[in-house]
mmCIF file of C-alpha atoms and ligand atoms in Angstrom:
data_model
loop_
_atom_site.group_PDB
_atom_site.id
_atom_site.type_symbol
_atom_site.label_atom_id
_atom_site.label_comp_id
_atom_site.label_asym_id
_atom_site.label_seq_id
_atom_site.Cartn_x
_atom_site.Cartn_y
_atom_site.Cartn_z
ATOM 1 C CA MET A 1 -13.635 -9.460 -25.978
ATOM 2 C CA GLN A 2 -12.723 -9.409 -22.482
ATOM 3 C CA ARG A 3 -12.938 -6.824 -19.362
ATOM 4 C CA SER A 4 -10.404 -6.760 -16.585
ATOM 5 C CA LEU A 5 -9.747 -4.169 -14.010
ATOM 6 C CA PHE A 6 -6.411 -1.899 -13.771
ATOM 7 C CA ILE A 7 -5.515 -0.032 -11.053
ATOM 8 C CA ILE A 8 -2.728 2.736 -11.042
ATOM 9 C CA LYS A 9 -1.439 2.568 -7.696
ATOM 10 C CA PRO A 10 -0.315 5.535 -5.142
ATOM 11 C CA ASP A 11 3.357 5.601 -5.821
ATOM 12 C CA ALA A 12 2.585 6.132 -9.696
ATOM 13 C CA VAL A 13 -0.183 8.599 -9.334
ATOM 14 C CA LYS A 14 1.804 10.836 -7.011
ATOM 15 C CA ARG A 15 4.960 10.675 -9.328
ATOM 16 C CA ASN A 16 2.209 12.170 -12.596
ATOM 17 C CA LEU A 17 2.356 8.677 -14.523
ATOM 18 C CA ILE A 18 -1.366 8.051 -15.130
ATOM 19 C CA GLY A 19 -0.852 9.645 -18.832
ATOM 20 C CA ARG A 20 2.371 7.544 -19.740
ATOM 21 C CA ILE A 21 0.856 4.138 -17.752
ATOM 22 C CA LEU A 22 -2.723 4.667 -19.732
ATOM 23 C CA SER A 23 -0.762 5.226 -23.103
ATOM 24 C CA TYR A 24 0.754 1.436 -22.948
ATOM 25 C CA MET A 25 -3.278 0.244 -22.618
ATOM 26 C CA GLU A 26 -4.217 2.438 -25.296
ATOM 27 C CA ALA A 27 -1.655 1.733 -27.514
ATOM 28 C CA ALA A 28 -2.130 -2.034 -27.036
ATOM 29 C CA ASP A 29 -5.498 -1.572 -28.375
ATOM 30 C CA LEU A 30 -7.456 -1.942 -24.938
ATOM 31 C CA THR A 31 -9.781 0.550 -24.428
ATOM 32 C CA VAL A 32 -11.064 2.393 -21.632
ATOM 33 C CA VAL A 33 -14.621 1.591 -20.529
ATOM 34 C CA GLY A 34 -14.573 2.816 -17.036
ATOM 35 C CA LEU A 35 -12.472 5.300 -15.201
ATOM 36 C CA ARG A 36 -12.616 7.088 -11.622
ATOM 37 C CA MET A 37 -10.187 8.180 -8.962
ATOM 38 C CA VAL A 38 -10.547 6.735 -5.485
ATOM 39 C CA ASP A 39 -8.584 7.614 -2.278
ATOM 40 C CA MET A 40 -8.892 3.988 -0.738
ATOM 41 C CA THR A 41 -9.811 3.838 3.111
ATOM 42 C CA MET A 42 -8.141 0.832 5.080
ATOM 43 C CA GLU A 43 -11.280 -1.113 4.647
ATOM 44 C CA VAL A 44 -11.832 -0.559 0.746
ATOM 45 C CA ALA A 45 -8.153 -1.711 0.403
ATOM 46 C CA ALA A 46 -8.535 -4.646 2.646
ATOM 47 C CA GLY A 47 -11.779 -5.687 0.926
ATOM 48 C CA PHE A 48 -10.437 -5.523 -2.210
ATOM 49 C CA TYR A 49 -7.228 -7.591 -1.750
ATOM 50 C CA LYS A 50 -9.229 -10.346 0.809
ATOM 51 C CA VAL A 51 -7.896 -13.082 -0.948
ATOM 52 C CA HIS A 52 -4.382 -12.142 0.080
ATOM 53 C CA GLU A 53 -5.790 -11.898 3.891
ATOM 54 C CA GLY A 54 -3.699 -13.913 6.439
ATOM 55 C CA LYS A 55 -0.101 -13.443 3.908
ATOM 56 C CA GLU A 56 3.037 -11.857 5.159
ATOM 57 C CA PHE A 57 2.381 -8.701 2.843
ATOM 58 C CA TYR A 58 -1.097 -8.063 3.176
ATOM 59 C CA ASP A 59 -0.939 -5.616 6.192
ATOM 60 C CA LYS A 60 1.776 -3.497 4.494
ATOM 61 C CA LEU A 61 -0.142 -3.888 1.280
ATOM 62 C CA VAL A 62 -3.258 -2.657 2.458
ATOM 63 C CA GLU A 63 -1.789 0.528 4.592
ATOM 64 C CA TYR A 64 0.174 1.443 1.013
ATOM 65 C CA MET A 65 -3.026 1.392 -1.174
ATOM 66 C CA SER A 66 -4.742 3.290 1.449
ATOM 67 C CA SER A 67 -1.582 5.692 1.601
ATOM 68 C CA GLY A 68 -2.888 7.969 -1.690
ATOM 69 C CA ARG A 69 -4.941 8.158 -4.552
ATOM 70 C CA SER A 70 -5.496 5.523 -7.055
ATOM 71 C CA VAL A 71 -6.598 5.488 -10.802
ATOM 72 C CA VAL A 72 -9.089 2.377 -11.473
ATOM 73 C CA VAL A 73 -10.001 1.367 -14.603
ATOM 74 C CA VAL A 74 -11.856 -0.806 -16.603
ATOM 75 C CA LEU A 75 -10.006 -1.982 -19.731
ATOM 76 C CA GLU A 76 -11.831 -3.992 -22.587
ATOM 77 C CA GLY A 77 -10.182 -5.788 -25.430
ATOM 78 C CA GLU A 78 -9.627 -9.005 -27.004
ATOM 79 C CA ASP A 79 -7.855 -11.558 -24.288
ATOM 80 C CA ALA A 80 -7.735 -8.537 -22.280
ATOM 81 C CA ILE A 81 -6.711 -9.936 -19.116
ATOM 82 C CA ASN A 82 -3.573 -12.155 -20.287
ATOM 83 C CA ARG A 83 -2.344 -9.216 -22.501
ATOM 84 C CA ILE A 84 -2.691 -6.688 -19.675
ATOM 85 C CA ARG A 85 -0.659 -8.913 -17.281
ATOM 86 C CA LYS A 86 1.994 -9.024 -20.090
ATOM 87 C CA ILE A 87 2.083 -5.219 -20.287
ATOM 88 C CA CYS A 88 2.377 -4.925 -16.273
ATOM 89 C CA GLY A 89 5.606 -7.217 -16.176
ATOM 90 C CA ALA A 90 5.971 -9.526 -13.066
ATOM 91 C CA THR A 91 4.733 -8.293 -9.827
ATOM 92 C CA ASP A 92 8.353 -7.728 -8.548
ATOM 93 C CA PRO A 93 9.806 -4.998 -10.421
ATOM 94 C CA SER A 94 13.249 -5.784 -10.185
ATOM 95 C CA LYS A 95 12.457 -9.425 -12.509
ATOM 96 C CA ALA A 96 9.916 -7.444 -14.945
ATOM 97 C CA ASP A 97 10.857 -7.439 -18.573
ATOM 98 C CA GLU A 98 12.269 -4.658 -20.478
ATOM 99 C CA GLY A 99 9.301 -2.678 -21.876
ATOM 100 C CA THR A 100 6.900 -3.648 -19.163
ATOM 101 C CA ILE A 101 5.060 -0.846 -16.762
ATOM 102 C CA ARG A 102 7.008 -2.367 -13.584
ATOM 103 C CA ALA A 103 10.114 -2.464 -15.140
ATOM 104 C CA ALA A 104 9.725 1.218 -16.249
ATOM 105 C CA PHE A 105 8.037 2.388 -13.183
ATOM 106 C CA GLY A 106 7.905 0.021 -10.128
ATOM 107 C CA ILE A 107 9.830 0.868 -7.148
ATOM 108 C CA SER A 108 9.568 -2.339 -5.357
ATOM 109 C CA ILE A 109 6.936 -5.169 -4.776
ATOM 110 C CA THR A 110 4.646 -3.340 -2.529
ATOM 111 C CA MET A 111 5.147 -0.240 -4.648
ATOM 112 C CA ASN A 112 4.919 -1.911 -7.978
ATOM 113 C CA SER A 113 2.880 0.976 -9.690
ATOM 114 C CA VAL A 114 -0.099 -1.102 -11.084
ATOM 115 C CA HIS A 115 -2.346 -4.098 -10.680
ATOM 116 C CA ALA A 116 -4.222 -5.902 -13.322
ATOM 117 C CA SER A 117 -6.776 -8.727 -12.551
ATOM 118 C CA ASP A 118 -5.424 -12.088 -13.052
ATOM 119 C CA SER A 119 -8.008 -14.413 -14.015
ATOM 120 C CA THR A 120 -11.602 -14.059 -15.616
ATOM 121 C CA GLU A 121 -13.076 -14.953 -12.029
ATOM 122 C CA SER A 122 -10.928 -12.187 -10.210
ATOM 123 C CA ALA A 123 -12.258 -9.798 -12.931
ATOM 124 C CA GLY A 124 -15.590 -11.049 -12.528
ATOM 125 C CA GLN A 125 -14.873 -9.888 -8.643
ATOM 126 C CA GLU A 126 -12.858 -6.514 -9.246
ATOM 127 C CA VAL A 127 -14.618 -4.820 -11.778
ATOM 128 C CA PRO A 128 -17.644 -4.852 -9.935
ATOM 129 C CA TYR A 129 -16.168 -3.954 -6.816
ATOM 130 C CA PHE A 130 -15.533 -0.369 -8.038
ATOM 131 C CA PHE A 131 -17.731 -0.126 -10.974
ATOM 132 C CA PRO A 132 -21.100 -2.068 -9.836
ATOM 133 C CA ASP A 133 -22.657 -0.703 -13.017
ATOM 134 C CA LEU A 134 -19.718 -2.543 -15.032
ATOM 135 C CA GLY A 135 -20.004 -5.787 -13.604
HETATM 136 P P1 CMP B 1 -0.925 -6.906 -7.368
HETATM 137 O O1 CMP B 1 -1.135 -7.465 -8.411
HETATM 138 O O2 CMP B 1 -1.603 -5.633 -6.881
HETATM 139 O O3 CMP B 1 -1.653 -8.196 -6.065
HETATM 140 C C1 CMP B 1 -1.420 -8.123 -4.687
HETATM 141 C C2 CMP B 1 0.005 -7.373 -4.588
HETATM 142 O O4 CMP B 1 0.613 -7.480 -3.292
HETATM 143 C C3 CMP B 1 1.185 -7.471 -5.429
HETATM 144 O O5 CMP B 1 0.753 -6.621 -6.751
HETATM 145 C C4 CMP B 1 2.336 -6.876 -4.799
HETATM 146 O O6 CMP B 1 1.906 -5.455 -4.622
HETATM 147 C C5 CMP B 1 2.117 -6.719 -3.628
HETATM 148 N N1 CMP B 1 2.924 -7.684 -2.842
HETATM 149 C C6 CMP B 1 3.594 -7.584 -1.555
HETATM 150 N N2 CMP B 1 4.526 -8.730 -1.369
HETATM 151 C C7 CMP B 1 4.077 -9.382 -2.194
HETATM 152 C C8 CMP B 1 4.662 -10.907 -2.375
HETATM 153 N N3 CMP B 1 5.737 -11.358 -1.639
HETATM 154 N N4 CMP B 1 4.213 -11.535 -3.247
HETATM 155 C C9 CMP B 1 3.210 -11.166 -4.273
HETATM 156 N N5 CMP B 1 2.365 -9.697 -4.013
HETATM 157 C C10 CMP B 1 3.156 -9.304 -2.963
#
């Protein structure tokens, strides 16, 4: 069993897509073990994406992630990290396979509707960032 941090980003929350996006995960037998809505400050968003600090897209990403409410979720399941990333699709929605969340709902590479931990190492940092009790 693995745990992964999953985020429904502001563009998707604003468009009332929380339920539809979570249903992709539940349909794949991934279990919600933590969930809350967060209104990220610039500091919280910057800390979460610290690994990208210095990249050309970083400032825009931090500004966007603090532009509205997100839903942060901890999902648990067999091979959860890889399976969730496949369900999300490529980072750039225009390159995401049909049937994935980003192909269905993503607007742009920044407004790509969802985030998911990309490794056991990142999950190990990202889960306790928002859920200290679940680390
Ligand atoms: P996410 O999976 O949340 O991880 C980092 C985010 O940075 C990514 O999704 C995108 O929303 C955003 N981003 C913006 N531009 C790029 C880029 N050129 N390459 C990767 N990520 C980008």
